[in-house]
JSON list of C-alpha atoms in Angstrom, two decimals:
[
{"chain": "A", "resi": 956, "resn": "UNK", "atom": "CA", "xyz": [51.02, 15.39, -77.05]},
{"chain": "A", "resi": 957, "resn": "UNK", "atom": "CA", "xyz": [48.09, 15.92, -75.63]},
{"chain": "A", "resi": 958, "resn": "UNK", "atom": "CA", "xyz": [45.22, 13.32, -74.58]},
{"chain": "A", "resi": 959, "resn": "UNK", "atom": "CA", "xyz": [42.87, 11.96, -76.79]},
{"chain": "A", "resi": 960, "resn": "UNK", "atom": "CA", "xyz": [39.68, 13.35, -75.16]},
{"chain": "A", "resi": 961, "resn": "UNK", "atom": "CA", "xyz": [35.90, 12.44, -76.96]},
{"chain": "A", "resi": 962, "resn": "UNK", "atom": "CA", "xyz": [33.78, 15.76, -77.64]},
{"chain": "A", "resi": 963, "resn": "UNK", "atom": "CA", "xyz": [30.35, 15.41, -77.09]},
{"chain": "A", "resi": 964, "resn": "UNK", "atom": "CA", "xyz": [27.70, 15.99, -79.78]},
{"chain": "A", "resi": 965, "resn": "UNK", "atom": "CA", "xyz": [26.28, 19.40, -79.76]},
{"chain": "A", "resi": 966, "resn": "UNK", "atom": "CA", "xyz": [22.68, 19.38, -78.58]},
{"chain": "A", "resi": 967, "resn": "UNK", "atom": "CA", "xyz": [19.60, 21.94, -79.27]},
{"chain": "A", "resi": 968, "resn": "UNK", "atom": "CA", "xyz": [16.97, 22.84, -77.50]},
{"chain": "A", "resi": 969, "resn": "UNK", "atom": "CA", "xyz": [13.86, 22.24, -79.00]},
{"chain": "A", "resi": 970, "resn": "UNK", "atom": "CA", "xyz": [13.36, 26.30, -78.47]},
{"chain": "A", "resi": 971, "resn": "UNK", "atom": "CA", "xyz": [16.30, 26.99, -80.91]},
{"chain": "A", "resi": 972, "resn": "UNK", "atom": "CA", "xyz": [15.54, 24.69, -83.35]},
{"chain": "A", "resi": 973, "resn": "UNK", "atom": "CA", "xyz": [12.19, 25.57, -83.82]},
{"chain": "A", "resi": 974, "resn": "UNK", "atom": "CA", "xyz": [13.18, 29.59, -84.55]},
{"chain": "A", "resi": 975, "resn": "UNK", "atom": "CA", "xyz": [16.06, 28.50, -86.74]},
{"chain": "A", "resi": 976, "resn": "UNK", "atom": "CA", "xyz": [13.53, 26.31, -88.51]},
{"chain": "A", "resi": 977, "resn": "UNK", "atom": "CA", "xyz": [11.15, 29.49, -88.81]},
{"chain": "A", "resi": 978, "resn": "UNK", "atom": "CA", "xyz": [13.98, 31.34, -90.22]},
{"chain": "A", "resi": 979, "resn": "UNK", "atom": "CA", "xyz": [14.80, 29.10, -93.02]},
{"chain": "A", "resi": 980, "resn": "UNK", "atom": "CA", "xyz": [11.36, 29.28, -94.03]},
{"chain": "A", "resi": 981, "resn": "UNK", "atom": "CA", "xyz": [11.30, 32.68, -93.81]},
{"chain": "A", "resi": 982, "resn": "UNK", "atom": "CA", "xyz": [14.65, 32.84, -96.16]},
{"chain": "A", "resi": 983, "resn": "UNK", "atom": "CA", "xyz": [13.41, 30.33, -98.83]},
{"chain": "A", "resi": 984, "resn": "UNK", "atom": "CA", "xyz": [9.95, 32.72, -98.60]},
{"chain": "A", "resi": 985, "resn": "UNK", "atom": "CA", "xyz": [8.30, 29.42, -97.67]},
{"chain": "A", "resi": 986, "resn": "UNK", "atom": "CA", "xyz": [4.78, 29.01, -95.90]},
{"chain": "A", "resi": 987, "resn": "UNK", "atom": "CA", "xyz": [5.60, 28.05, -92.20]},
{"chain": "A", "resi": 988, "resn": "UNK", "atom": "CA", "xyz": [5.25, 24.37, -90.81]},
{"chain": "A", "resi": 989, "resn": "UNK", "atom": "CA", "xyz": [1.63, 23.77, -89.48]},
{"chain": "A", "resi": 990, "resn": "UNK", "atom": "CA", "xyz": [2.95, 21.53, -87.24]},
{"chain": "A", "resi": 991, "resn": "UNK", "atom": "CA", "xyz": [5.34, 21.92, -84.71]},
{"chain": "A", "resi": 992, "resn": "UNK", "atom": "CA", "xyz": [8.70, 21.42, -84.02]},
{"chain": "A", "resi": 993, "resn": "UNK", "atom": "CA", "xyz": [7.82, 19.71, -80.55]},
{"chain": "A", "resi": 994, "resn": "UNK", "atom": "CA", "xyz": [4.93, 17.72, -82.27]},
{"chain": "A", "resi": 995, "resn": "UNK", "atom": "CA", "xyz": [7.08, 16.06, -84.76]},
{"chain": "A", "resi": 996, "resn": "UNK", "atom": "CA", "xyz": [10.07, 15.21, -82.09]},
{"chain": "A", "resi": 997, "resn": "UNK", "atom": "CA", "xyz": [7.25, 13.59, -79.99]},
{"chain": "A", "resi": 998, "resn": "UNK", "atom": "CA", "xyz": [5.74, 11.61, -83.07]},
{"chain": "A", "resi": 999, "resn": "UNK", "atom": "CA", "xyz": [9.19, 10.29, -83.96]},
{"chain": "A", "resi": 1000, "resn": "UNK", "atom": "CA", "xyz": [9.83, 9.54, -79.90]},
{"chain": "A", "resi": 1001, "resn": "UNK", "atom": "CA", "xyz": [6.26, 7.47, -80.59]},
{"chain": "A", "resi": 1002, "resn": "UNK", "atom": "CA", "xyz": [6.78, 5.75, -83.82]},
{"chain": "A", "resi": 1003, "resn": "UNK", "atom": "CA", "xyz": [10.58, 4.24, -82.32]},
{"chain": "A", "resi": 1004, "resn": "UNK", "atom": "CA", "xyz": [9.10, 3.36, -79.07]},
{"chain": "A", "resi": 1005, "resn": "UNK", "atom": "CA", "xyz": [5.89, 1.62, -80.67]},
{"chain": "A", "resi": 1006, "resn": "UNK", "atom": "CA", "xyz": [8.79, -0.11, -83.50]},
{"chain": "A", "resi": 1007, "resn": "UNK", "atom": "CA", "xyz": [10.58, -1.34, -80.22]},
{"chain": "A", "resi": 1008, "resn": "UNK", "atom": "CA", "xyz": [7.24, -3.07, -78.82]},
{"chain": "A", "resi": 1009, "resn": "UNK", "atom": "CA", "xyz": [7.15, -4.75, -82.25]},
{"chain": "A", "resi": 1010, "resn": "UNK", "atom": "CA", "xyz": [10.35, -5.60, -82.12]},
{"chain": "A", "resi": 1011, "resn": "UNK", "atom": "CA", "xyz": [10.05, -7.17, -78.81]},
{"chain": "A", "resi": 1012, "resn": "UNK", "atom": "CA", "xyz": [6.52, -9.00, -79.59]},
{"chain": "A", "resi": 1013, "resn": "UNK", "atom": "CA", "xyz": [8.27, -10.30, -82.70]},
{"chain": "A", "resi": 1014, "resn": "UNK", "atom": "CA", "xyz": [10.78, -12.04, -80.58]},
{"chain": "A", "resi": 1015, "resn": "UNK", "atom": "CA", "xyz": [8.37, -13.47, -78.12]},
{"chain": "A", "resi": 1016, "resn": "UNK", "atom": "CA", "xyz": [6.97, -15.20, -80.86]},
{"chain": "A", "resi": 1017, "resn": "UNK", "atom": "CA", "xyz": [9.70, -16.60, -82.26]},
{"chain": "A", "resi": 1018, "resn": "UNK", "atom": "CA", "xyz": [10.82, -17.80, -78.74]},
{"chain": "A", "resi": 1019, "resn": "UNK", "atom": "CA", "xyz": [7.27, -19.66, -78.51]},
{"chain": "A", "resi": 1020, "resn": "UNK", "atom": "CA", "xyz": [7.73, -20.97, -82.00]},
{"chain": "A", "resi": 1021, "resn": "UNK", "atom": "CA", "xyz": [10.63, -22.50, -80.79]},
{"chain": "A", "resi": 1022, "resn": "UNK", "atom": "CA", "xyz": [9.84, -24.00, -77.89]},
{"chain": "A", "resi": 1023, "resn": "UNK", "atom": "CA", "xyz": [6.60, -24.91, -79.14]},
{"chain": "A", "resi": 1024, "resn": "UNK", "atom": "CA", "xyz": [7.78, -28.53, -80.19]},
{"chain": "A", "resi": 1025, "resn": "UNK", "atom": "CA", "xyz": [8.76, -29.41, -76.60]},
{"chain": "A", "resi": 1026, "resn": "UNK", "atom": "CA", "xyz": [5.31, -28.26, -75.09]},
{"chain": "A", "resi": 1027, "resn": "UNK", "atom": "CA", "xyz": [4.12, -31.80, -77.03]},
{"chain": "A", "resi": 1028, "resn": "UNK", "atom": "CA", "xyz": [7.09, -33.85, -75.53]},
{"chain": "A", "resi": 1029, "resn": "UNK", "atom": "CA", "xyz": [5.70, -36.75, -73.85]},
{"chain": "A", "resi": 1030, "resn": "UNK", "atom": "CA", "xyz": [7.50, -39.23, -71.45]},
{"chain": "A", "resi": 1031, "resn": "UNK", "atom": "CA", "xyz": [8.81, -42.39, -71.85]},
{"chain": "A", "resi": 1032, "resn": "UNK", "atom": "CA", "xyz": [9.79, -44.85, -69.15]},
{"chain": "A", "resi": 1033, "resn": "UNK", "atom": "CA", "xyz": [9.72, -48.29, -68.15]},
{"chain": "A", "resi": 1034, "resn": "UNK", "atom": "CA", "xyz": [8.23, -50.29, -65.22]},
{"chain": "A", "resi": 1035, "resn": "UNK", "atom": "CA", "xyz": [10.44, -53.61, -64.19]},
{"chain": "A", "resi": 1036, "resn": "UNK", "atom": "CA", "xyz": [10.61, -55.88, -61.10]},
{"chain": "A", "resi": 1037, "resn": "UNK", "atom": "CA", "xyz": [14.22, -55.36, -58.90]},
{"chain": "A", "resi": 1038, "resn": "UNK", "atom": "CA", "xyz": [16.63, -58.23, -59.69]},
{"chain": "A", "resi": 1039, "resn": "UNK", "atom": "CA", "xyz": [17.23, -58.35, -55.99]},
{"chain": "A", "resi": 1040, "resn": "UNK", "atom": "CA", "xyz": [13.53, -58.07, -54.86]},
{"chain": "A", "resi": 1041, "resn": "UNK", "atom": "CA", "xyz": [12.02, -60.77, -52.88]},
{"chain": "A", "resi": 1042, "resn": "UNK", "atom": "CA", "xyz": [9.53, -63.00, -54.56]},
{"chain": "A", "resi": 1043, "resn": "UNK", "atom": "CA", "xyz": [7.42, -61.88, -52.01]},
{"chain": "A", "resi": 1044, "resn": "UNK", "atom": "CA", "xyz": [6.56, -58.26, -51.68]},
{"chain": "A", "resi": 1045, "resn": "UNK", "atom": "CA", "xyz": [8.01, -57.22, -54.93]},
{"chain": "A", "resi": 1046, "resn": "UNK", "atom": "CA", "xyz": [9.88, -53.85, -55.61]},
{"chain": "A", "resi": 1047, "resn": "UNK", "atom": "CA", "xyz": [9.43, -52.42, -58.89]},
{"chain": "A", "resi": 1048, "resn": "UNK", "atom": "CA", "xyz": [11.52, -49.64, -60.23]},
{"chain": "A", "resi": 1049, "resn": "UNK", "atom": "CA", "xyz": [10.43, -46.53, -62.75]},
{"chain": "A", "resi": 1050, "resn": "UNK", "atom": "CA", "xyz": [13.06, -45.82, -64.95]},
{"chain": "A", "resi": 1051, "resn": "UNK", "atom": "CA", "xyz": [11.98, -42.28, -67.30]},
{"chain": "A", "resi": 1052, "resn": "UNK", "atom": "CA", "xyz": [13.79, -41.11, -70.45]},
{"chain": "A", "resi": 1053, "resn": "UNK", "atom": "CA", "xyz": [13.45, -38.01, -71.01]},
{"chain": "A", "resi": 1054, "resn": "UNK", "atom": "CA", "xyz": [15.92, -34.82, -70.92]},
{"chain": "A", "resi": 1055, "resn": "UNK", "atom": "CA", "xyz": [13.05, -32.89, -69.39]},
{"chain": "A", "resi": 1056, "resn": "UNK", "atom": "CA", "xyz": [12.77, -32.21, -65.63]},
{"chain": "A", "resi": 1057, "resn": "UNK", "atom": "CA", "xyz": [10.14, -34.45, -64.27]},
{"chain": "A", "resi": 1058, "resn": "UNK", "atom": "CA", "xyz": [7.33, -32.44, -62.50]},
{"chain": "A", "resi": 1059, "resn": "UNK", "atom": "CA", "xyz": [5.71, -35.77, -60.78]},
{"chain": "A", "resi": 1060, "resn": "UNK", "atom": "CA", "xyz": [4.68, -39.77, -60.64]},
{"chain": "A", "resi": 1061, "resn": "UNK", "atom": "CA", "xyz": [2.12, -41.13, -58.75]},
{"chain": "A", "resi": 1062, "resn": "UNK", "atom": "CA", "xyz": [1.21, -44.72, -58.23]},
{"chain": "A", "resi": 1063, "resn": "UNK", "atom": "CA", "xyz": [-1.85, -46.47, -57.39]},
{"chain": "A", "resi": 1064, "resn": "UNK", "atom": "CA", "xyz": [-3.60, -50.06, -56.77]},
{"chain": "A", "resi": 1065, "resn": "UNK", "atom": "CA", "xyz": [-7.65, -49.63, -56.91]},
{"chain": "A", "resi": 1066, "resn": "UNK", "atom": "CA", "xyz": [-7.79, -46.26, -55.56]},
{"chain": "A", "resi": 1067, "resn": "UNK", "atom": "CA", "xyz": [-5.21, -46.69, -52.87]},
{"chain": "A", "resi": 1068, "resn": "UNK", "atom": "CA", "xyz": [-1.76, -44.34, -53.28]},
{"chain": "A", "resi": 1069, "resn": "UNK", "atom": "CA", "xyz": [1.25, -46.37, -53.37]},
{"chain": "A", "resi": 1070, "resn": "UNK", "atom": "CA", "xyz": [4.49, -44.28, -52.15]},
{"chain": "A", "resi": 1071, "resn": "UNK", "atom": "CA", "xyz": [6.88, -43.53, -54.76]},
{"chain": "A", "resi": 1072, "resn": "UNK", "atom": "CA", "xyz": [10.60, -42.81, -53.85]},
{"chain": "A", "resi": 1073, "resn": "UNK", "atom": "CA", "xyz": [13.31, -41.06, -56.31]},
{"chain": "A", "resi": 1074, "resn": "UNK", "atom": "CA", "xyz": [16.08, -43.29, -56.10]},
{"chain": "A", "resi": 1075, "resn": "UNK", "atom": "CA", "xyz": [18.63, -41.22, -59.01]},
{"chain": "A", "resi": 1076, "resn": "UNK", "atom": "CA", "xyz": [18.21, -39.10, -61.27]},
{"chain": "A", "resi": 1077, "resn": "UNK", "atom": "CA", "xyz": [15.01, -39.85, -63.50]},
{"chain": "A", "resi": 1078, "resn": "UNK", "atom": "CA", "xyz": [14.97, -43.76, -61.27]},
{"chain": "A", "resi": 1079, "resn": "UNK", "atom": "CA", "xyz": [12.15, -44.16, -58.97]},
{"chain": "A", "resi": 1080, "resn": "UNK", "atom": "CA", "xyz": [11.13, -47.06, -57.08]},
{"chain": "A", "resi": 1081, "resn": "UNK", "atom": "CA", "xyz": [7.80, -48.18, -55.64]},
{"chain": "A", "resi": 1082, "resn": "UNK", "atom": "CA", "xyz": [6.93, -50.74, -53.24]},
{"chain": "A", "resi": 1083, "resn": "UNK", "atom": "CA", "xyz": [2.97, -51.99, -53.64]},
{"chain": "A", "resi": 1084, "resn": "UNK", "atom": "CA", "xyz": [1.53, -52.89, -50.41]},
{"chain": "A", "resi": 1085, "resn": "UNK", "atom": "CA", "xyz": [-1.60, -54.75, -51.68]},
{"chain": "A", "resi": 1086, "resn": "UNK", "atom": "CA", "xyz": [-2.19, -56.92, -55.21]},
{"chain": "A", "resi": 1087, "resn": "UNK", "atom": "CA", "xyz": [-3.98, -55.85, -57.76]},
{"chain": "A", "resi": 1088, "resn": "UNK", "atom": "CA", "xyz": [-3.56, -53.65, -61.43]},
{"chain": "A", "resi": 1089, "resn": "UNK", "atom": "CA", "xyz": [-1.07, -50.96, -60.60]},
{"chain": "A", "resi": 1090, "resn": "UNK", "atom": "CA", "xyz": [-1.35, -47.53, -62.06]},
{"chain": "A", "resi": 1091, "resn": "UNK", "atom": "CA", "xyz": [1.76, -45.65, -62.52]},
{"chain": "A", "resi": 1092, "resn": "UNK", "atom": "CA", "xyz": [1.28, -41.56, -63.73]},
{"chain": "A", "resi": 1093, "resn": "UNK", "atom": "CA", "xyz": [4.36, -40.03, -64.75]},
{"chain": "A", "resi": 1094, "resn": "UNK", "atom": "CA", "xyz": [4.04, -36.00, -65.61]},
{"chain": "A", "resi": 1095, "resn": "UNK", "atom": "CA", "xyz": [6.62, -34.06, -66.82]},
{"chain": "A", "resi": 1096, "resn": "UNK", "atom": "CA", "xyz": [6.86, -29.89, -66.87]},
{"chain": "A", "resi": 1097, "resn": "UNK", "atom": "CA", "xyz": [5.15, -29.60, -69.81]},
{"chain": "A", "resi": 1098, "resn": "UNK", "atom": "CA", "xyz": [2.19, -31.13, -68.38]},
{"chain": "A", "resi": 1099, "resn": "UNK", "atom": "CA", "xyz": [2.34, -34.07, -71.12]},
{"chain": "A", "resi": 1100, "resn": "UNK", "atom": "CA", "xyz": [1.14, -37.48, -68.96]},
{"chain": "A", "resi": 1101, "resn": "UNK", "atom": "CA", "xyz": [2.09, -40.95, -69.82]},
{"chain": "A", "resi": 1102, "resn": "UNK", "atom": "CA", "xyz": [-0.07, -43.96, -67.94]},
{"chain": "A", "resi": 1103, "resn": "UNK", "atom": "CA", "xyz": [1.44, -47.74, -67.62]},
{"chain": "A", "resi": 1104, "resn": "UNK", "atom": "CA", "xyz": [-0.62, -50.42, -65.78]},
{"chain": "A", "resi": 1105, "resn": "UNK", "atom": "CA", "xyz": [1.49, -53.44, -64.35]},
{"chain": "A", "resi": 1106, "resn": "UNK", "atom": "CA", "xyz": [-0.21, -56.67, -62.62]},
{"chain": "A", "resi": 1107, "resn": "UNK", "atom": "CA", "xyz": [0.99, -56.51, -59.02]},
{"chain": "A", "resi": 1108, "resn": "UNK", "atom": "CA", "xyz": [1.21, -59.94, -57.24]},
{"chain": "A", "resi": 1109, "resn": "UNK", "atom": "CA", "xyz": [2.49, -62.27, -54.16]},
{"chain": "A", "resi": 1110, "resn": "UNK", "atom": "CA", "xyz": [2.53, -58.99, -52.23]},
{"chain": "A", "resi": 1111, "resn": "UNK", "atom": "CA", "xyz": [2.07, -60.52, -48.40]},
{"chain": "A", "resi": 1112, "resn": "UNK", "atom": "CA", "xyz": [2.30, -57.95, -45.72]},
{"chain": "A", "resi": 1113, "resn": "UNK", "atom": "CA", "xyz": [-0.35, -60.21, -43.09]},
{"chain": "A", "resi": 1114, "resn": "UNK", "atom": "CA", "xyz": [1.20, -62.55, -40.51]},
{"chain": "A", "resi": 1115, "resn": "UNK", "atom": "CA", "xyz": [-0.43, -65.94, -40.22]},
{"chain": "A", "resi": 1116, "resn": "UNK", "atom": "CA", "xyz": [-3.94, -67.01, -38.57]},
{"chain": "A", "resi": 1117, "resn": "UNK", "atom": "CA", "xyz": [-4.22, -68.86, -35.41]},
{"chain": "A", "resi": 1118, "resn": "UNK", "atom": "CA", "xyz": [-7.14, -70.92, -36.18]},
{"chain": "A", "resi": 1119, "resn": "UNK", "atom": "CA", "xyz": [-7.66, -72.77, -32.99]},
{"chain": "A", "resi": 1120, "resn": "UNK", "atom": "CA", "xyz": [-5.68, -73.78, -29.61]},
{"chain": "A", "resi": 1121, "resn": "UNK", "atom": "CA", "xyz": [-5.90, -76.82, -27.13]},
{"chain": "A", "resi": 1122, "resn": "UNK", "atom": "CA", "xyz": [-3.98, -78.32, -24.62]},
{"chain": "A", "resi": 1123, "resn": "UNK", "atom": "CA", "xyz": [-3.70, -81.59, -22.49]},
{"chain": "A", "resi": 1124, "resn": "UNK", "atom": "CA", "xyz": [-1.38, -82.56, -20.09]},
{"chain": "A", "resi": 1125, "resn": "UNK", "atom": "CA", "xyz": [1.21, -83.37, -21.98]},
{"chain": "A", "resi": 1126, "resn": "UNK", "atom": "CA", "xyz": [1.18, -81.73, -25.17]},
{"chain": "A", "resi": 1127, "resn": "UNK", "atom": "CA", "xyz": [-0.12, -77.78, -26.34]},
{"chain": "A", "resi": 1128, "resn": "UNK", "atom": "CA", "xyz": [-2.00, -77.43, -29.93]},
{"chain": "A", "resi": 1129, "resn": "UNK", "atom": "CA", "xyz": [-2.41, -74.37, -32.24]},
{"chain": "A", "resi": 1130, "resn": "UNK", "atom": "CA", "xyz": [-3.54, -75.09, -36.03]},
{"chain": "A", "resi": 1131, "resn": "UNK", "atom": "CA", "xyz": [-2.67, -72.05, -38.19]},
{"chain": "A", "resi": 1132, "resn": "UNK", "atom": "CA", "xyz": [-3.12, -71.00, -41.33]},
{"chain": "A", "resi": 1133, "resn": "UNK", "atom": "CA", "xyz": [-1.80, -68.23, -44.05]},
{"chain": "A", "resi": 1134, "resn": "UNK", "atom": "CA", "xyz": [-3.64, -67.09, -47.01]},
{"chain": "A", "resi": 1135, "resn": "UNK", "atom": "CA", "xyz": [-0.78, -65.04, -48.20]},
{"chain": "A", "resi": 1136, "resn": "UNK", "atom": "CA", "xyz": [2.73, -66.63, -49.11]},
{"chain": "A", "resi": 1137, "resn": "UNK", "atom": "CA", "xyz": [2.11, -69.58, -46.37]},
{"chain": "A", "resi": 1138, "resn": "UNK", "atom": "CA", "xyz": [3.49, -70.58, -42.83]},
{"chain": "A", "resi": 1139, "resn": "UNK", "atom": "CA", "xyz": [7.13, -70.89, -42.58]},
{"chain": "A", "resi": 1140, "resn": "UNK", "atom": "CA", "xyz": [6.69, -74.54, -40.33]},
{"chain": "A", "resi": 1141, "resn": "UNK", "atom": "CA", "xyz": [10.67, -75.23, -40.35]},
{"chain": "A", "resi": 1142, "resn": "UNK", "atom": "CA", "xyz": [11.32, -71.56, -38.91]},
{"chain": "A", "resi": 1143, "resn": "UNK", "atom": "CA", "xyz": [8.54, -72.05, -36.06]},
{"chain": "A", "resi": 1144, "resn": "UNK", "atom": "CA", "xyz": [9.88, -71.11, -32.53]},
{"chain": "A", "resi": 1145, "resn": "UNK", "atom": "CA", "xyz": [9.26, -71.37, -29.08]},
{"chain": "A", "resi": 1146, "resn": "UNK", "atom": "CA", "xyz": [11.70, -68.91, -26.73]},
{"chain": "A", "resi": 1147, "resn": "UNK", "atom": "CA", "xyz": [11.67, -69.26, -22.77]},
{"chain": "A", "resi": 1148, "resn": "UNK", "atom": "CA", "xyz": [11.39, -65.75, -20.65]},
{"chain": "A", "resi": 1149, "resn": "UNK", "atom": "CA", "xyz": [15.20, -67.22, -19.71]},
{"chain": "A", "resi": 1150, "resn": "UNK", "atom": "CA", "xyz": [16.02, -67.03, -23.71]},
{"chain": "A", "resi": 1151, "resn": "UNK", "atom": "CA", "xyz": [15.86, -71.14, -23.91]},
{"chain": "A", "resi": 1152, "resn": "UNK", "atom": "CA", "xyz": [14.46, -71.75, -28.05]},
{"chain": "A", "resi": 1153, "resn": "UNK", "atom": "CA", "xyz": [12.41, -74.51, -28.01]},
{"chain": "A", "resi": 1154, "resn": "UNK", "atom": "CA", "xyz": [11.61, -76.31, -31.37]},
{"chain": "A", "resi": 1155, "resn": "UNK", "atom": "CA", "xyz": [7.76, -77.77, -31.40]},
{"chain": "A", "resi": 1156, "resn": "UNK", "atom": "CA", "xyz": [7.31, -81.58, -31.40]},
{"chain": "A", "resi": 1157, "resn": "UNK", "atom": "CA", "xyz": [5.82, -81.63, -34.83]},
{"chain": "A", "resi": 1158, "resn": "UNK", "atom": "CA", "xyz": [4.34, -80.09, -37.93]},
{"chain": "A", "resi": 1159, "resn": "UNK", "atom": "CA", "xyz": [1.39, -80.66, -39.96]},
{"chain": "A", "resi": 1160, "resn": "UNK", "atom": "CA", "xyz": [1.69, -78.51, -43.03]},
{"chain": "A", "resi": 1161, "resn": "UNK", "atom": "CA", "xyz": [-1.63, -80.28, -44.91]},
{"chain": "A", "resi": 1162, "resn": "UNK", "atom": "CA", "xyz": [-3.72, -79.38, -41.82]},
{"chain": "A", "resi": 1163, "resn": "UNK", "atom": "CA", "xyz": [-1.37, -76.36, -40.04]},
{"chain": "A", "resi": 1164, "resn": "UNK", "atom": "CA", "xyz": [-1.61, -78.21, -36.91]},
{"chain": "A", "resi": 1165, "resn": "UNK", "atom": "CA", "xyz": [1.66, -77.74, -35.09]},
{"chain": "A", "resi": 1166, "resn": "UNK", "atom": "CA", "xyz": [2.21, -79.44, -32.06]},
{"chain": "A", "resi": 1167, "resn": "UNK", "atom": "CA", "xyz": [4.66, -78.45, -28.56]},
{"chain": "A", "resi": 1168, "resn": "UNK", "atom": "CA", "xyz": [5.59, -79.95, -24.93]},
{"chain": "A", "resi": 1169, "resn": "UNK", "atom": "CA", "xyz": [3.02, -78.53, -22.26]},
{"chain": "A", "resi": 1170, "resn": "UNK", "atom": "CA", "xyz": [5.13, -75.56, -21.06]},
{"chain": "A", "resi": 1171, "resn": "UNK", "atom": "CA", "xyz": [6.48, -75.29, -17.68]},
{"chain": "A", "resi": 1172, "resn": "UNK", "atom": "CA", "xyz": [6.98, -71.88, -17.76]},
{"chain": "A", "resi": 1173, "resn": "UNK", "atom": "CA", "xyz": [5.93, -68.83, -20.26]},
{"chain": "A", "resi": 1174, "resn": "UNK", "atom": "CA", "xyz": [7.05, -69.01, -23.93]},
{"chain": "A", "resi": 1175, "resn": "UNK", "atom": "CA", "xyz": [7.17, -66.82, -26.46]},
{"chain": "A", "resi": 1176, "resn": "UNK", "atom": "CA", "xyz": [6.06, -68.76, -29.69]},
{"chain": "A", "resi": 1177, "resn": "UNK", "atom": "CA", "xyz": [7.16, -67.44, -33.29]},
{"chain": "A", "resi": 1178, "resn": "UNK", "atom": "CA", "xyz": [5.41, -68.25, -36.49]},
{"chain": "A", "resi": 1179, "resn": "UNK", "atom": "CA", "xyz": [6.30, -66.84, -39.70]},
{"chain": "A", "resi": 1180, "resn": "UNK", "atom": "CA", "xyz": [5.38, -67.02, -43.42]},
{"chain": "A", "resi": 1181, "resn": "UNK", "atom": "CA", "xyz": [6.99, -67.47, -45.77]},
{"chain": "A", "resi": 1182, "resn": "UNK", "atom": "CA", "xyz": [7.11, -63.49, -46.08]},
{"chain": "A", "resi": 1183, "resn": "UNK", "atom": "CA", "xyz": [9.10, -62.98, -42.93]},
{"chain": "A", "resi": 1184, "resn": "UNK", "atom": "CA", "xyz": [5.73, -61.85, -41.42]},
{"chain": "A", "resi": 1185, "resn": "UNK", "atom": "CA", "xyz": [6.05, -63.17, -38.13]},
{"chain": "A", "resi": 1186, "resn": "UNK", "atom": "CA", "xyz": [3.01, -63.71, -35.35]},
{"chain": "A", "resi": 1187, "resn": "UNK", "atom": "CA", "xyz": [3.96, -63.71, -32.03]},
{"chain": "A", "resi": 1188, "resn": "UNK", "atom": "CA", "xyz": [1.85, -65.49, -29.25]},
{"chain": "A", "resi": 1189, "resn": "UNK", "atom": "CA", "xyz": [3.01, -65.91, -25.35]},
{"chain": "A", "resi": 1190, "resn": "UNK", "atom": "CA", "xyz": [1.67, -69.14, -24.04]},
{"chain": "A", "resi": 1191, "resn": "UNK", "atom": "CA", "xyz": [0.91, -68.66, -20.58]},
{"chain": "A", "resi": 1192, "resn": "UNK", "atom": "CA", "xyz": [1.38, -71.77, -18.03]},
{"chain": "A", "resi": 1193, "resn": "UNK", "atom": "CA", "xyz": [-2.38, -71.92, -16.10]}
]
């Protein structure tokens, strides 16, 4: 038995088909075709090329019809304070719902950028650095832009003060002050050059006076708020 094989279609030439044409005019004794053979192949080549283009225009627009819905998609997300973030110097985080990819958020306090870091997937978190109204921008591929503004407070990035220093022979004297979260007085320090912590004497919270032993040597003095923003003096023996 011999293999299957596929024949090919017989093709013309438009040459040949154009004198058979001729001759079965001829035969029927009717009036020859004004227009040509050739002409008519290239007018149908024409009319199933330009019903392609259609085709494919038609399709387009039915593709944008679809997807014209989720050009109009806007965002949705929330804006909360960290449950483990510090009274002071909050952390808020930027949760968005959406299934679309988010193209960008910005954040801002009275002009001034605040960084924005992507913490997951769709979970950002931002850390303000001043107080004020906080505007957060969040813009998703479609260009559709959703605004929130959120009250930013008790951010304190600003060690404390010294207002004033004395001395006299027996004692030394700084009076300091914070405007921020307020001095730390029970985490005040005094640290030799030999790594000897000395506490001071004593504490005046009402009028920030604080009060240590005249140094015999070089100290190191720490004063912090209540921020862990710590000022660092080095008292200097005359």
């Amino acid at each position: 038995m011999l293999p299957f094989r596929k024949t090919e279609d017989p093709k013309l030439n438009i040459n040949d088909a154009s004198a058979i044409l001729e001759r079965i005019f001829e035969a029927n004794h009717v009036a020859p075709n004004t227009i040509s053979l050739e002409e008519l192949v290239s007018y149908s080549n024409y009319r199933k090329e330009r019903f392609a283009l259609q085709r494919m225009i038609l399709v387009l627009v039915m593709v944008l019809f679809l997807l014209l819905p989720f050009l109009f998609i806007a965002p949705f997300f929330s804006i909360s304070l960290k449950p483990d973030s510090a009274v002071n110097n909050p952390v808020y985080s930027v949760e968005v719902d959406t299934f679309m990819p988010v193209e960008r958020i910005t954040a801002a306090i009275e002009g001034r950028n605040i960084p924005v870091y992507e913490v997951a997937s769709h979970v950002y978190s931002i850390e303000p650095t001043v107080n004020g109204k906080m505007e957060v921008a969040v813009t998703l591929v479609n260009r559709q832009t959703i605004v929130r503004h959120i009250d930013v407070m008790n951010v304190d990035l600003d060690t404390p003060d010294v207002l004033s220093n004395s001395f006299d022979e027996k004692h030394f004297y700084l009076r300091v002050s914070d405007s921020g979260s307020g001095v730390n007085f029970e985490k005040i320090r005094a640290v030799s050059l030999r790594g000897e912590e000395t506490a001071p004497l004593s504490c005046d919270e009402a009028s920030g006076q604080i009060v240590f032993a005249y140094p015999e040597e070089t100290l190191n003095v720490y004063i912090p708020d209540n921020a862990d923003n710590t000022l660092q003096l080095v008292l200097t023996v005359p």
